[in-house]
Short mmCIF file of C-alpha atoms in Angstrom, two decimals:
data_model
loop_
_atom_site.label_atom_id
_atom_site.label_comp_id
_atom_site.label_asym_id
_atom_site.label_seq_id
_atom_site.Cartn_x
_atom_site.Cartn_y
_atom_site.Cartn_z
CA UNK A 1 -93.92 137.82 -45.13
CA UNK A 2 -91.00 135.05 -43.40
CA UNK A 3 -89.87 134.96 -47.51
CA UNK A 4 -89.43 138.74 -47.87
CA UNK A 5 -87.60 138.81 -44.58
CA UNK A 6 -84.99 136.55 -45.75
CA UNK A 7 -85.02 138.39 -49.03
CA UNK A 8 -84.12 141.96 -46.97
CA UNK A 9 -81.64 139.98 -45.70
CA UNK A 10 -79.96 138.30 -48.37
CA UNK A 11 -80.20 142.30 -50.10
CA UNK A 12 -78.37 143.73 -47.23
CA UNK A 13 -75.72 141.32 -46.74
CA UNK A 14 -74.93 141.36 -50.68
CA UNK A 15 -75.56 145.27 -50.41
CA UNK A 16 -72.98 145.48 -47.44
CA UNK A 17 -70.13 143.35 -48.90
CA UNK A 18 -70.27 145.14 -52.05
CA UNK A 19 -69.79 148.03 -49.95
CA UNK A 20 -67.39 146.44 -47.85
CA UNK A 21 -65.69 145.15 -50.82
CA UNK A 22 -65.27 148.42 -52.48
CA UNK A 23 -64.11 150.38 -48.94
CA UNK A 24 -61.01 147.32 -48.88
CA UNK A 25 -60.56 147.72 -52.12
CA UNK A 26 -60.16 151.87 -52.04
CA UNK A 27 -58.12 151.09 -48.97
CA UNK A 28 -55.98 148.75 -51.30
CA UNK A 29 -55.75 151.28 -54.12
CA UNK A 30 -54.90 154.40 -51.69
CA UNK A 31 -52.01 151.82 -48.99
CA UNK A 32 -50.47 151.00 -53.09
CA UNK A 33 -50.12 154.50 -54.22
CA UNK A 34 -48.60 155.18 -50.09
CA UNK A 35 -45.79 153.25 -50.76
CA UNK A 36 -45.08 153.98 -54.70
CA UNK A 37 -45.36 157.07 -53.37
CA UNK A 38 -43.01 156.32 -50.28
CA UNK A 39 -40.76 153.89 -52.75
CA UNK A 40 -40.44 157.33 -55.22
CA UNK A 41 -39.21 159.15 -52.47
CA UNK A 42 -36.37 156.57 -51.52
CA UNK A 43 -35.89 156.30 -54.84
CA UNK A 44 -35.81 160.47 -55.69
CA UNK A 45 -33.00 160.32 -52.12
CA UNK A 46 -31.10 157.83 -53.13
CA UNK A 47 -30.61 159.17 -56.69
CA UNK A 48 -29.67 163.04 -54.79
CA UNK A 49 -27.35 161.03 -52.39
CA UNK A 50 -25.58 159.42 -55.88
CA UNK A 51 -25.97 163.00 -57.76
CA UNK A 52 -23.92 164.08 -53.97
CA UNK A 53 -21.33 161.76 -54.20
CA UNK A 54 -20.11 161.95 -57.17
CA UNK A 55 -20.69 166.01 -57.42
CA UNK A 56 -18.07 165.89 -54.34
CA UNK A 57 -15.95 162.88 -56.41
CA UNK A 58 -15.62 165.44 -59.10
CA UNK A 59 -14.83 169.08 -57.45
CA UNK A 60 -11.93 166.19 -55.15
CA UNK A 61 -10.70 164.87 -58.68
CA UNK A 62 -10.39 168.57 -59.99
CA UNK A 63 -9.03 170.24 -57.17
CA UNK A 64 -6.58 167.73 -56.69
CA UNK A 65 -5.66 167.89 -60.91
CA UNK A 66 -5.13 171.28 -60.10
CA UNK A 67 -3.54 171.15 -56.90
CA UNK A 68 -0.60 169.20 -58.21
CA UNK A 69 -0.25 171.57 -61.50
CA UNK A 70 -0.55 174.49 -59.29
CA UNK A 71 2.40 172.05 -56.74
CA UNK A 72 4.59 172.00 -60.28
CA UNK A 73 4.39 175.47 -61.98
CA UNK A 74 5.03 177.25 -58.36
CA UNK A 75 8.25 174.94 -57.84
CA UNK A 76 9.43 175.12 -61.37
CA UNK A 77 8.82 178.76 -61.61
CA UNK A 78 10.92 179.62 -59.15
CA UNK A 79 13.74 177.16 -60.40
CA UNK A 80 13.35 178.61 -63.84
CA UNK A 81 14.91 182.07 -62.18
CA UNK A 82 17.80 180.12 -59.82
CA UNK A 83 18.99 177.95 -62.80
CA UNK A 84 19.45 180.65 -65.09
CA UNK A 85 16.83 179.35 -67.48
CA UNK A 86 15.49 183.16 -67.86
CA UNK A 87 16.86 185.66 -69.26
CA UNK A 88 15.38 188.48 -66.96
CA UNK A 89 14.29 188.19 -63.36
CA UNK A 90 10.14 187.03 -63.66
CA UNK A 91 9.18 187.47 -60.19
CA UNK A 92 5.26 188.03 -61.67
CA UNK A 93 5.42 184.90 -62.83
CA UNK A 94 6.58 183.39 -59.42
CA UNK A 95 4.25 185.69 -57.65
CA UNK A 96 1.13 184.17 -60.00
CA UNK A 97 2.38 180.60 -59.09
CA UNK A 98 2.81 181.56 -55.22
CA UNK A 99 -0.83 182.51 -55.53
CA UNK A 100 -2.10 180.04 -57.58
CA UNK A 101 -0.33 177.47 -54.74
CA UNK A 102 -1.61 178.53 -51.53
CA UNK A 103 -5.36 178.90 -52.97
CA UNK A 104 -5.56 175.59 -54.28
CA UNK A 105 -3.61 174.28 -51.50
CA UNK A 106 -6.35 175.96 -48.64
CA UNK A 107 -9.85 174.71 -50.85
CA UNK A 108 -8.10 171.30 -50.88
CA UNK A 109 -7.35 171.45 -47.01
CA UNK A 110 -10.77 170.52 -46.62
CA UNK A 111 -11.22 167.92 -48.10
CA UNK A 112 -8.07 166.18 -47.75
CA UNK A 113 -7.09 162.78 -45.34
CA UNK A 114 -5.23 163.66 -42.51
CA UNK A 115 -2.67 161.66 -44.55
CA UNK A 116 -2.54 163.78 -47.30
CA UNK A 117 -2.60 167.12 -44.85
CA UNK A 118 -0.05 166.12 -42.88
CA UNK A 119 2.33 166.03 -46.89
CA UNK A 120 0.02 168.83 -48.33
CA UNK A 121 1.62 170.78 -45.16
CA UNK A 122 5.07 169.75 -45.65
CA UNK A 123 4.99 170.63 -49.11
CA UNK A 124 3.81 174.22 -48.36
CA UNK A 125 6.59 174.58 -45.62
CA UNK A 126 9.09 173.43 -47.94
CA UNK A 127 7.93 175.71 -51.28
CA UNK A 128 7.32 178.89 -48.96
CA UNK A 129 10.86 178.65 -47.63
CA UNK A 130 11.95 178.22 -50.73
CA UNK A 131 10.22 181.59 -51.83
CA UNK A 132 11.25 183.17 -48.74
CA UNK A 133 15.08 182.62 -49.24
CA UNK A 134 15.10 183.44 -52.91
CA UNK A 135 12.94 186.59 -52.18
CA UNK A 136 15.72 187.20 -49.63
CA UNK A 137 18.91 185.89 -50.97
CA UNK A 138 19.72 184.64 -47.31
CA UNK A 139 21.02 180.93 -49.53
CA UNK A 140 23.61 181.13 -52.08
CA UNK A 141 21.76 180.61 -55.76
CA UNK A 142 23.70 176.66 -56.70
CA UNK A 143 22.43 175.74 -52.83
CA UNK A 144 18.83 176.43 -53.29
CA UNK A 145 18.61 175.90 -56.73
CA UNK A 146 19.96 172.07 -55.76
CA UNK A 147 17.36 172.20 -52.72
CA UNK A 148 14.65 172.65 -55.67
CA UNK A 149 15.73 170.46 -57.67
CA UNK A 150 16.33 167.28 -55.38
CA UNK A 151 14.39 167.47 -51.94
CA UNK A 152 11.86 170.29 -54.08
CA UNK A 153 11.18 167.55 -56.32
CA UNK A 154 10.65 165.17 -54.21
CA UNK A 155 7.78 167.48 -52.19
CA UNK A 156 6.09 167.38 -55.35
CA UNK A 157 6.00 163.87 -56.25
CA UNK A 158 4.95 163.16 -52.81
CA UNK A 159 2.09 165.05 -52.85
CA UNK A 160 1.05 164.38 -55.72
CA UNK A 161 1.41 160.56 -54.18
CA UNK A 162 -0.80 161.36 -51.38
CA UNK A 163 -2.83 162.81 -53.35
CA UNK A 164 -3.87 159.88 -55.76
CA UNK A 165 -4.31 157.71 -53.39
CA UNK A 166 -6.59 159.94 -51.80
CA UNK A 167 -8.55 159.77 -54.68
CA UNK A 168 -8.36 155.53 -54.44
CA UNK A 169 -6.41 155.81 -57.94
CA UNK A 170 -3.40 153.93 -55.86
CA UNK A 171 -2.77 151.82 -52.75
CA UNK A 172 -0.66 153.45 -50.10
CA UNK A 173 2.34 153.39 -50.11
CA UNK A 174 4.54 152.18 -46.60
CA UNK A 175 7.93 154.18 -48.06
CA UNK A 176 6.04 157.26 -47.94
CA UNK A 177 6.64 158.24 -44.61
CA UNK A 178 10.44 157.34 -44.40
CA UNK A 179 10.55 159.24 -47.58
CA UNK A 180 8.14 162.16 -45.76
CA UNK A 181 10.41 162.31 -42.67
CA UNK A 182 13.65 162.57 -44.59
CA UNK A 183 12.70 165.33 -46.74
CA UNK A 184 11.50 167.25 -42.84
CA UNK A 185 15.02 166.83 -42.02
CA UNK A 186 16.84 167.92 -45.14
CA UNK A 187 14.22 171.18 -45.36
CA UNK A 188 15.29 171.02 -40.82
CA UNK A 189 19.13 171.10 -42.22
CA UNK A 190 19.00 173.85 -44.58
CA UNK A 191 15.50 176.25 -43.47
CA UNK A 192 16.08 175.52 -39.36
CA UNK A 193 13.81 174.10 -37.55
CA UNK A 194 12.16 177.04 -36.35
CA UNK A 195 10.18 178.43 -40.09
CA UNK A 196 9.55 181.57 -38.77
CA UNK A 197 13.03 182.02 -37.73
CA UNK A 198 15.38 180.66 -40.12
CA UNK A 199 18.74 179.68 -38.92
CA UNK A 200 20.57 180.40 -42.27
CA UNK A 201 21.17 184.25 -43.97
#
């Protein structure tokens, strides 16, 4: 009888141990799957964030490149009229260039750094006032042509520099702050200190 009890006890312990091992193994498998699933989720989250960052960087580069081109095209379109590079006035070309610039400027404002935004705002004023003076003949054409050839060219350079800094292509240049102040002073000197009510004309 005692032998049978001992055998039963051994069998019970054996079965319990086997069941316990199976439970522990199953728990370990489930835990491993949960950890693997969490790791995959984190990996996918990282991939999505990286993809979003790459898409944002691509959008920024594309928008900035287009804005740089539009700035040059806008300035050049007006200057060609002033310098007599075209036989007939081409107002439509200027208007299209102006619209393209304004559309891209509006889009770029959403992603620009504060410094780039300051530069772009000044460039927008410089080009806009020059355009208004050209359309309304408020300033003699030779003087306005000299504006677009000198300060207008500087405005385009300053914007391009600010955009390249934003993109991390070049380091900031401390001298650009002085150049921006000079451009602002030249703009005020020619057009007045109130963009809505120029002194000239």
